[in-house]
Coordinates of C-alpha atoms and ligand atoms in Angstrom, one line a residue:
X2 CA 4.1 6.1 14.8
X3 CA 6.0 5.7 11.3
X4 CA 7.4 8.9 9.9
X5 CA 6.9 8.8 6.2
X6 CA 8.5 11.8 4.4
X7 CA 8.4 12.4 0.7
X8 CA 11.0 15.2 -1.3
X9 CA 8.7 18.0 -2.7
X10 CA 12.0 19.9 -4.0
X11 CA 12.2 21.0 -7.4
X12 CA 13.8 18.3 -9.0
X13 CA 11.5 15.6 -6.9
X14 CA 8.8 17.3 -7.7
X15 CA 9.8 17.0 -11.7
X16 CA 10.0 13.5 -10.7
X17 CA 6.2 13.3 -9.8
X18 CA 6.6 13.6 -6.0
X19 CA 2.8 15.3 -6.2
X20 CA 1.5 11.9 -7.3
X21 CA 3.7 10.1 -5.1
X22 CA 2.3 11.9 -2.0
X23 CA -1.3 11.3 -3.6
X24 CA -0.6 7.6 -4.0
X25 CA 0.5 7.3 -0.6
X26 CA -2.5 9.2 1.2
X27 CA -4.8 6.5 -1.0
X28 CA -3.0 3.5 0.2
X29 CA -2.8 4.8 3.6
X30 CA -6.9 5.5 3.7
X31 CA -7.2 2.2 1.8
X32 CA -5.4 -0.1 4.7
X33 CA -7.3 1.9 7.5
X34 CA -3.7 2.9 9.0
X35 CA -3.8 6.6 9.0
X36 CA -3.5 7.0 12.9
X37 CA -0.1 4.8 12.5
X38 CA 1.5 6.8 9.5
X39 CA 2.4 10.4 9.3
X40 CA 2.9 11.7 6.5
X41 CA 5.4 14.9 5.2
X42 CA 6.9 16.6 2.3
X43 CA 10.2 18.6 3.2
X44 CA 12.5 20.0 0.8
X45 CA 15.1 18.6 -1.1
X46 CA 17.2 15.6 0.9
X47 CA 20.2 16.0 -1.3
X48 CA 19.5 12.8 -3.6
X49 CA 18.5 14.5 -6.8
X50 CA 21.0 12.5 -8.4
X51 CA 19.5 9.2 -8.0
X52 CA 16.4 8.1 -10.2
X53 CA 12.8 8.3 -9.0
X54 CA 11.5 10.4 -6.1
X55 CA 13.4 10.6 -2.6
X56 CA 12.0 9.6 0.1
X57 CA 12.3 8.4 3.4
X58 CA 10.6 5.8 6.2
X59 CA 12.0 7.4 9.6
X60 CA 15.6 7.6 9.1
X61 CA 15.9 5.2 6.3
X62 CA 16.3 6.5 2.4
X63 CA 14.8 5.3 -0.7
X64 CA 13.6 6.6 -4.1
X65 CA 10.0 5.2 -5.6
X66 CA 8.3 6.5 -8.4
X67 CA 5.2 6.0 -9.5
X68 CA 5.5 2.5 -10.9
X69 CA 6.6 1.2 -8.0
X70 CA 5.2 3.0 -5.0
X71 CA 2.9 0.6 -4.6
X72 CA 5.0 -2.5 -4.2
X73 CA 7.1 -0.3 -2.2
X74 CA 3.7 0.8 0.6
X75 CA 3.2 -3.3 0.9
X76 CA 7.2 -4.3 1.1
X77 CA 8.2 -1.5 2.8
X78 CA 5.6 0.5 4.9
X79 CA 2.9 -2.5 5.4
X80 CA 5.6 -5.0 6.6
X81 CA 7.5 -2.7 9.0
X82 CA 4.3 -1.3 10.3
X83 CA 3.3 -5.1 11.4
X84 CA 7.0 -5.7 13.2
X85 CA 6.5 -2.9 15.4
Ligands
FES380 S1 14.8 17.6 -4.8 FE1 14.4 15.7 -3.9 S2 16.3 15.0 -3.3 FE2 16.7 16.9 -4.1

């Protein structure tokens, strides 16, 4: 199981992490993978500082935003998901 978890503090949230958690669930119903992916908001990780929306793929930090989430579900998400 991949542990997806998405910022939904205030600054993320400026930062669209509503629509980021939208896009997500869409991809994830789209490529039939729900039962391998969950998926969580949590508070803020402590990178407001850096551009786009924090997020996090197990232990492992990023920031999308909504421009990129996309590329980032196939190169990120899609790819690990087939390696395990
Ligand atoms: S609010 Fe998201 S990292 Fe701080």
């Amino acid at each position: 199981m991949m542990k997806i978890t998405v910022c939904i503090g205030s600054a993320c949230h400026l930062k669209g992490s509503r629509e980021i958690v939208e896009r997500l669930q869409a991809l994830i119903i789209k490529q039939n993978i729900a039962d391998h992916i969950e998926l969580k908001g949590t508070f803020c990780l402590g990178n407001c500082a850096k551009e786009g929306v924090s997020i996090m793929i197990d232990d492992q930090y990023f920031n999308v935003s909504k421009e990129n989430i996309e590329h980032f579900f196939n190169e990120e998400v899609l790819i690990r998901l087939k390696a395990q």
